[in-house]
Tab-separated table of C-alpha atoms and ligand atoms in Angstrom:
chain	number	residue	atom	x	y	z
A	160	MET	CA	0.147	0.050	-0.406
A	161	GLU	CA	1.309	3.406	-0.789
A	162	THR	CA	2.214	5.920	1.833
A	163	VAL	CA	0.812	9.306	1.963
A	164	VAL	CA	2.068	12.293	4.280
A	165	SER	CA	0.722	15.593	4.983
A	166	GLY	CA	1.395	18.412	7.289
A	167	ILE	CA	-1.396	20.526	9.169
A	168	ARG	CA	0.033	23.906	10.170
A	169	PRO	CA	-1.323	24.861	13.654
A	170	THR	CA	-2.724	28.273	12.682
A	171	GLY	CA	-6.007	28.923	14.569
A	172	ARG	CA	-9.625	27.435	13.855
A	173	LEU	CA	-10.881	25.860	10.497
A	174	HIS	CA	-13.311	26.997	8.217
A	175	LEU	CA	-15.205	25.785	6.400
A	176	GLY	CA	-12.844	26.929	3.242
A	177	ASN	CA	-10.310	24.343	5.038
A	178	TYR	CA	-13.117	21.986	5.800
A	179	PHE	CA	-14.088	20.972	2.056
A	180	GLY	CA	-10.804	22.168	0.672
A	181	ALA	CA	-8.583	19.712	2.437
A	182	VAL	CA	-10.027	18.055	5.627
A	183	VAL	CA	-12.253	16.108	3.603
A	184	ASN	CA	-10.087	14.775	1.489
A	185	PHE	CA	-7.684	13.678	4.208
A	186	VAL	CA	-10.746	11.935	5.927
A	187	LYS	CA	-11.218	10.031	2.641
A	188	LEU	CA	-7.259	9.074	2.324
A	189	GLN	CA	-7.008	7.606	5.822
A	190	SER	CA	-8.918	4.494	4.362
A	191	GLN	CA	-7.216	4.109	1.302
A	192	TYR	CA	-3.518	4.797	1.962
A	193	ARG	CA	-1.275	4.532	4.879
A	194	CYS	CA	-1.625	7.834	5.900
A	195	PHE	CA	0.636	9.854	8.146
A	196	PHE	CA	-0.902	13.182	9.016
A	197	PHE	CA	1.080	15.296	11.647
A	198	ILE	CA	0.225	18.618	13.060
A	199	ALA	CA	3.632	21.004	12.008
A	200	ASP	CA	4.632	22.829	15.251
A	201	TYR	CA	8.541	22.511	14.697
A	202	HIS	CA	7.392	24.430	11.162
A	203	SER	CA	5.426	26.973	13.138
A	204	LEU	CA	8.685	27.987	15.364
A	205	THR	CA	9.705	30.211	12.166
A	206	THR	CA	7.333	32.710	13.446
A	207	HIS	CA	8.009	32.653	16.982
A	208	PRO	CA	5.053	32.214	18.551
A	209	HIS	CA	4.364	32.717	22.271
A	210	PRO	CA	5.073	29.168	24.207
A	211	SER	CA	0.921	29.269	25.272
A	212	ASP	CA	-0.065	29.743	21.922
A	213	LEU	CA	2.072	27.331	20.286
A	214	HIS	CA	0.018	24.868	22.688
A	215	GLY	CA	-2.973	26.164	22.481
A	216	THR	CA	-2.980	26.077	18.559
A	217	VAL	CA	-1.797	22.884	18.592
A	218	ARG	CA	-4.817	21.639	20.933
A	219	GLN	CA	-7.426	23.436	18.418
A	220	VAL	CA	-6.100	22.099	15.399
A	221	LEU	CA	-6.149	18.358	17.245
A	222	ALA	CA	-9.548	18.492	18.398
A	223	GLU	CA	-10.857	20.030	14.827
A	224	TYR	CA	-9.034	17.356	13.040
A	225	LEU	CA	-10.439	14.458	15.516
A	226	ALA	CA	-13.891	16.227	15.298
A	227	CYS	CA	-13.914	16.282	11.324
A	228	GLY	CA	-13.497	12.303	11.510
A	229	LEU	CA	-9.345	12.013	11.139
A	230	ASP	CA	-9.159	8.579	12.928
A	231	PRO	CA	-6.230	7.525	14.849
A	232	ASN	CA	-7.018	3.528	14.729
A	233	GLN	CA	-7.006	4.221	10.739
A	234	CYS	CA	-4.193	6.660	10.054
A	235	THR	CA	-1.165	7.864	12.293
A	236	LEU	CA	-1.710	11.129	13.923
A	237	TYR	CA	0.888	12.708	15.539
A	238	ARG	CA	2.671	16.143	16.446
A	239	GLN	CA	5.980	16.536	14.626
A	240	SER	CA	8.036	17.417	17.663
A	241	ASP	CA	6.832	14.335	19.343
A	242	VAL	CA	9.018	12.483	16.627
A	243	PRO	CA	12.952	13.743	17.070
A	244	GLU	CA	13.936	11.701	14.442
A	245	THR	CA	12.452	14.465	11.499
A	246	ALA	CA	14.922	16.918	13.329
A	247	GLU	CA	17.922	14.427	12.818
A	248	LEU	CA	16.730	14.015	9.189
A	249	TYR	CA	16.506	17.388	8.924
A	250	LEU	CA	20.573	18.133	9.822
A	251	PHE	CA	20.781	15.540	7.157
A	252	LEU	CA	19.384	16.874	4.706
A	253	ASN	CA	20.650	20.617	5.017
A	254	MET	CA	24.315	19.367	4.387
A	255	LEU	CA	22.383	18.447	0.609
A	256	ALA	CA	20.200	21.691	0.194
A	257	TYR	CA	22.565	24.763	-1.488
A	258	VAL	CA	21.836	28.119	0.066
A	259	GLY	CA	21.026	29.806	-3.696
A	260	GLU	CA	18.342	27.158	-4.372
A	261	LEU	CA	16.436	27.973	-1.095
A	262	GLU	CA	17.292	31.718	-1.348
A	263	ARG	CA	15.437	31.849	-4.925
A	264	SER	CA	12.264	29.921	-3.778
A	265	ALA	CA	9.421	31.977	-4.112
A	266	SER	CA	7.798	31.318	-0.635
A	267	PHE	CA	10.955	32.174	1.038
A	268	LYS	CA	11.156	35.944	-1.038
A	269	GLU	CA	7.432	36.382	0.218
A	270	LYS	CA	7.863	35.382	3.898
A	271	VAL	CA	10.958	37.755	3.876
A	272	ARG	CA	8.720	40.165	2.504
A	273	ALA	CA	5.890	39.640	5.315
A	274	GLN	CA	8.195	39.470	8.091
A	275	PRO	CA	11.513	41.246	7.264
A	276	ASP	CA	12.378	41.929	10.988
A	277	ASN	CA	12.905	38.021	11.561
A	278	VAL	CA	14.347	36.073	8.295
A	279	ASN	CA	15.660	33.547	10.258
A	280	ALA	CA	17.523	30.560	8.920
A	281	GLY	CA	14.301	27.935	9.852
A	282	LEU	CA	12.669	29.734	7.472
A	283	LEU	CA	15.121	30.044	4.537
A	284	THR	CA	15.402	26.066	5.231
A	285	TYR	CA	11.220	25.639	5.653
A	286	PRO	CA	11.408	23.330	2.734
A	287	VAL	CA	14.244	21.175	3.900
A	288	LEU	CA	12.256	20.550	6.984
A	289	MET	CA	8.916	19.914	4.638
A	290	THR	CA	10.837	17.265	3.069
A	291	ALA	CA	12.359	15.526	6.207
A	292	ASP	CA	8.498	15.771	7.284
A	293	ILE	CA	7.716	13.650	4.048
A	294	ILE	CA	10.349	11.216	3.405
A	295	ILE	CA	10.939	10.188	6.743
A	296	HIS	CA	8.096	7.620	5.774
A	297	ARG	CA	9.196	7.240	2.393
A	298	ALA	CA	6.156	8.746	1.401
A	299	HIS	CA	4.845	8.117	-2.244
A	300	LYS	CA	2.265	11.194	-2.121
A	301	VAL	CA	1.615	14.370	-0.685
A	302	PRO	CA	-1.888	15.408	-0.593
A	303	VAL	CA	-1.408	19.347	-0.637
A	304	GLY	CA	-3.048	22.336	-2.538
A	305	LYS	CA	-1.383	24.414	-5.385
A	306	ASP	CA	0.475	26.803	-3.036
A	307	GLN	CA	2.647	23.788	-2.093
A	308	ILE	CA	3.420	22.584	-5.180
A	309	PRO	CA	6.838	24.314	-5.098
A	310	HIS	CA	7.706	22.949	-2.105
A	311	LEU	CA	6.700	19.465	-3.114
A	312	GLU	CA	9.501	19.853	-6.026
A	313	MET	CA	11.894	21.039	-4.029
A	314	ALA	CA	11.503	17.921	-1.835
A	315	ARG	CA	11.931	15.947	-4.754
A	316	ASN	CA	15.318	17.500	-5.433
A	317	PHE	CA	16.593	16.976	-2.278
A	318	ALA	CA	15.179	13.418	-2.273
A	319	GLU	CA	16.623	12.544	-5.594
A	320	ARG	CA	19.890	14.329	-4.925
A	321	PHE	CA	20.165	12.042	-1.232
A	322	ASN	CA	19.144	8.996	-3.907
A	323	ARG	CA	21.832	9.834	-6.203
A	324	MET	CA	24.876	10.997	-3.679
A	325	TYR	CA	24.253	7.591	-1.529
A	326	GLY	CA	23.830	5.397	-4.278
A	327	GLU	CA	20.503	3.656	-3.786
A	328	ASN	CA	17.114	4.552	-4.354
A	329	PHE	CA	16.358	4.883	-1.163
A	330	PHE	CA	13.602	7.376	-1.420
A	331	PRO	CA	10.614	7.602	-3.485
A	332	LEU	CA	10.027	10.725	-5.150
A	333	PRO	CA	6.961	12.032	-3.284
A	334	GLN	CA	4.379	13.350	-5.790
A	335	PRO	CA	1.268	15.451	-5.361
A	336	LEU	CA	-2.051	13.537	-4.680
A	337	GLY	CA	-4.754	16.095	-5.857
A	338	THR	CA	-8.716	15.070	-5.046
A	339	GLU	CA	-11.000	13.220	-7.178
A	340	GLY	CA	-12.505	15.414	-10.290
A	341	GLU	CA	-12.164	19.251	-9.529
A	342	PRO	CA	-11.281	20.282	-6.262
A	343	ILE	CA	-14.300	22.196	-3.987
A	344	LYS	CA	-13.586	26.002	-3.761
A	345	VAL	CA	-15.323	27.279	-1.194
A	346	PRO	CA	-16.471	31.234	-1.434
A	347	GLY	CA	-16.398	33.676	1.316
A	348	LEU	CA	-18.908	35.941	2.390
A	349	ASP	CA	-17.128	39.108	1.217
A	350	GLY	CA	-18.238	38.960	-2.673
A	351	SER	CA	-14.568	38.904	-3.756
A	352	GLY	CA	-12.578	35.375	-3.505
A	353	LYS	CA	-12.111	32.319	-1.487
A	354	MET	CA	-13.084	31.929	1.679
A	355	GLY	CA	-10.170	32.561	3.905
A	356	LYS	CA	-9.332	34.152	7.937
A	357	SER	CA	-6.971	36.868	6.502
A	358	GLU	CA	-9.403	38.359	4.384
A	359	GLY	CA	-11.225	40.242	7.166
A	360	GLU	CA	-13.486	39.370	10.096
A	361	GLY	CA	-16.896	37.945	8.675
A	362	ASN	CA	-15.772	36.423	5.536
A	363	ALA	CA	-14.904	33.158	7.212
A	364	ILE	CA	-17.295	30.837	8.753
A	365	PHE	CA	-15.452	28.515	11.132
A	366	LEU	CA	-16.388	24.950	11.872
A	367	SER	CA	-16.401	26.727	15.794
A	368	ASP	CA	-18.955	28.969	15.253
A	369	ASP	CA	-21.923	29.248	16.828
A	370	GLU	CA	-25.373	29.469	15.892
A	371	ALA	CA	-25.561	33.308	16.401
A	372	THR	CA	-22.073	33.785	15.127
A	373	ILE	CA	-22.965	32.148	11.480
A	374	GLN	CA	-26.413	34.093	11.469
A	375	ARG	CA	-24.492	37.059	12.193
A	376	LYS	CA	-21.790	36.714	9.244
A	377	VAL	CA	-24.301	35.557	6.680
A	378	MET	CA	-26.567	38.260	7.199
A	379	LYS	CA	-24.105	40.408	6.211
A	380	ALA	CA	-23.210	38.770	3.457
A	381	VAL	CA	-22.386	40.665	0.260
A	382	THR	CA	-25.232	40.680	-2.424
A	383	ASP	CA	-26.256	42.591	-5.532
A	384	ALA	CA	-29.573	45.005	-6.243
A	385	GLY	CA	-31.099	41.493	-7.088
A	386	PRO	CA	-32.348	40.425	-10.755
A	387	THR	CA	-34.034	42.243	-13.345
A	388	GLN	CA	-34.464	39.912	-15.704
A	389	PRO	CA	-35.321	36.357	-16.123
A	390	HIS	CA	-32.405	33.862	-16.044
A	391	GLN	CA	-30.300	36.791	-15.319
A	392	PRO	CA	-26.434	35.648	-15.104
A	393	LYS	CA	-25.618	35.931	-11.267
A	394	SER	CA	-22.915	38.493	-10.384
A	395	PRO	CA	-20.065	37.133	-8.312
A	396	PRO	CA	-21.321	37.748	-4.852
A	397	VAL	CA	-24.859	35.915	-5.243
A	398	ALA	CA	-23.113	33.062	-7.228
A	399	ASN	CA	-20.954	32.805	-4.192
A	400	LEU	CA	-23.961	32.706	-2.102
A	401	PHE	CA	-25.634	29.778	-4.305
A	402	THR	CA	-21.803	27.525	-4.063
A	403	LEU	CA	-22.146	27.742	-0.518
A	404	LEU	CA	-26.060	26.597	-0.337
A	405	LYS	CA	-25.166	24.100	-2.820
A	406	LEU	CA	-22.479	22.664	-0.127
A	407	VAL	CA	-24.915	22.777	2.790
A	408	SER	CA	-28.443	22.606	2.008
A	409	SER	CA	-31.099	20.201	0.322
A	410	PRO	CA	-31.058	20.253	-3.642
A	411	ASP	CA	-34.939	21.079	-3.030
A	412	THR	CA	-33.552	24.015	-1.173
A	413	VAL	CA	-30.986	24.733	-3.849
A	414	HIS	CA	-33.664	24.102	-6.710
A	415	HIS	CA	-36.281	26.532	-4.820
A	416	PHE	CA	-34.284	29.810	-4.571
A	417	GLU	CA	-32.363	28.982	-8.286
A	418	GLN	CA	-36.154	29.327	-9.607
A	419	ALA	CA	-36.782	31.953	-7.265
A	420	TYR	CA	-33.944	33.958	-8.726
A	421	ASN	CA	-34.703	32.945	-12.645
A	422	ASN	CA	-38.341	34.487	-12.020
A	423	CYS	CA	-36.974	37.509	-10.152
A	424	THR	CA	-39.041	36.719	-7.282
A	425	ILE	CA	-35.584	36.207	-4.566
A	426	ARG	CA	-35.420	37.685	-1.620
A	427	TYR	CA	-31.781	37.471	-0.664
A	428	GLY	CA	-32.821	37.996	3.206
A	429	GLU	CA	-34.427	34.895	2.814
A	430	MET	CA	-32.035	32.951	1.216
A	431	LYS	CA	-29.213	34.092	3.655
A	432	LYS	CA	-31.832	33.232	6.527
A	433	GLN	CA	-32.233	29.501	4.903
A	434	LEU	CA	-28.060	29.696	4.125
A	435	ALA	CA	-27.195	30.369	7.734
A	436	ALA	CA	-29.567	27.593	9.338
A	437	ASP	CA	-28.205	24.995	6.999
A	438	ILE	CA	-24.819	25.809	7.778
A	439	ALA	CA	-25.317	25.742	11.316
A	440	ALA	CA	-27.541	22.534	11.197
A	441	PHE	CA	-23.985	21.125	9.466
A	442	THR	CA	-21.673	22.251	11.519
A	443	ALA	CA	-23.440	21.660	14.801
A	444	PRO	CA	-22.597	18.038	15.396
A	445	ILE	CA	-18.905	19.105	14.542
A	446	ARG	CA	-18.914	21.735	16.865
A	447	GLN	CA	-19.903	19.767	19.539
A	448	ARG	CA	-17.456	17.023	18.768
A	449	ILE	CA	-14.412	20.302	18.961
A	450	ASP	CA	-15.559	21.348	22.320
A	451	ALA	CA	-15.795	18.006	23.486
A	452	PHE	CA	-12.538	16.658	22.198
A	453	LYS	CA	-10.683	20.051	23.290
A	454	ASN	CA	-11.637	19.469	27.101
A	455	ASP	CA	-10.372	16.154	27.156
A	456	ASP	CA	-6.994	16.370	27.893
A	457	ALA	CA	-6.714	12.729	28.860
A	458	LEU	CA	-8.127	11.876	25.431
A	459	LEU	CA	-5.564	14.200	23.812
A	460	ARG	CA	-2.899	12.693	25.253
A	461	ARG	CA	-3.535	9.353	24.520
A	462	VAL	CA	-4.145	10.010	20.850
A	463	LEU	CA	-0.750	11.862	20.537
A	464	GLU	CA	1.102	8.998	22.569
A	465	GLU	CA	-1.014	6.243	20.463
A	466	GLY	CA	0.484	8.497	17.078
A	467	GLN	CA	4.118	9.014	18.174
A	468	LYS	CA	4.516	5.487	18.748
A	469	LYS	CA	3.454	4.451	15.397
A	470	ALA	CA	5.288	7.246	13.945
A	471	ARG	CA	8.505	7.193	15.804
A	472	ALA	CA	8.256	3.136	14.342
A	473	SER	CA	8.118	4.402	10.843
A	474	ALA	CA	10.926	7.251	11.402
A	475	SER	CA	13.560	5.758	13.403
A	476	ALA	CA	13.298	2.700	10.408
A	477	THR	CA	14.270	5.062	8.274
A	478	LEU	CA	16.913	6.852	10.269
A	479	ALA	CA	18.740	3.720	10.657
A	480	GLU	CA	18.938	3.035	7.120
A	481	VAL	CA	19.919	6.608	6.506
A	482	ARG	CA	22.862	6.380	9.050
A	483	ARG	CA	24.190	3.614	7.593
A	484	LEU	CA	23.866	4.879	4.020
A	485	ILE	CA	25.724	7.953	5.039
A	486	GLY	CA	28.363	5.874	6.609
A	487	PHE	CA	27.487	6.394	10.031
A	488	ARG	CA	28.372	2.965	11.823
A	489	LYS	CA	28.916	0.628	14.375
A	490	PHE	CA	32.828	-0.532	15.304
B	795	LIG	N1	3.644	23.741	4.378
B	795	LIG	C1	2.926	23.133	4.470
B	795	LIG	C2	1.186	24.408	4.629
B	795	LIG	O1	1.791	25.395	4.668
B	795	LIG	C3	2.196	22.558	5.816
B	795	LIG	C4	3.356	21.411	6.007
B	795	LIG	C5	4.849	21.330	6.560
B	795	LIG	C6	3.675	19.822	5.080
B	795	LIG	N2	5.371	19.901	6.089
B	795	LIG	C7	4.685	19.287	5.261
B	795	LIG	C8	2.686	19.691	4.042
B	795	LIG	C9	4.807	17.842	4.934
B	795	LIG	C10	2.570	18.292	3.347
B	795	LIG	C11	3.758	17.548	3.599
B	795	LIG	O2	0.368	24.054	4.396
């Protein structure tokens, strides 16, 4: 069975865009591949989080992914820093990565722009650590979004360089794993592009938002003046609302509002009320599970201990071979 690895950045709460865009895919993959999913807490140190924030965000994403259906009995779910073999492999790979190629990476340049006062070496070697994450389990496939494709290309380069340098095809060259069919793009509520938490308060609906918050955000969503002719093409903000409706509402509901739009009788207020109610109904059970997991330290500890055991078994087997190939041997 092929091995899949993916990292989860511990950056706050998941929104519907994350859910339909990535999390649903992870949940599907865990029954089809040998999956390793980890919380990338080493990576997050590049931005110098406060120690209690680091712990809090790891708790949050762990609870949220469990609530969405990642099942520690089906996949290996672990915290990156619980597998120190990752750091050792990162050290070895740093000897193969050239400063020039790291400096040329578009994501590095972008981060330099974003945090000019903290251009640390960890930022420069982010793709090296990401490579270590992936090849430590000798992964074949990595489910990532478009933005991570250049990183994955660097991972293939480093893995290939290791193979060439040490004379064996030890590491598979990790390939991106797309979703079946078109990836689902979840629009935000501000009438422009996709849902994202950096697009301003109110654009994203989080899985942990309560019903009142969801309602407030949806009622404020951008629309237009309404159709004046039958079957008028929809403006982007209105098309976005219909896209959201299709994700969470019944086909009958969607049909009802499509028809109302097409014969110009639609009232956006009514549609928003329905959309808010259907989003709330969709996320309520997830939200309840998030709350339950978040407050169950014993369970979170057990999940991470179990994940660590499985991940370290895989990682230490790889490292034993890597050390031997590099030339570290017993007397
Ligand atoms: N860089 C990824 C992101 O920003 C997170 C990540 C870290 C990752 N290590 C990984 C993804 C390994 C896939 C495989 O989302």
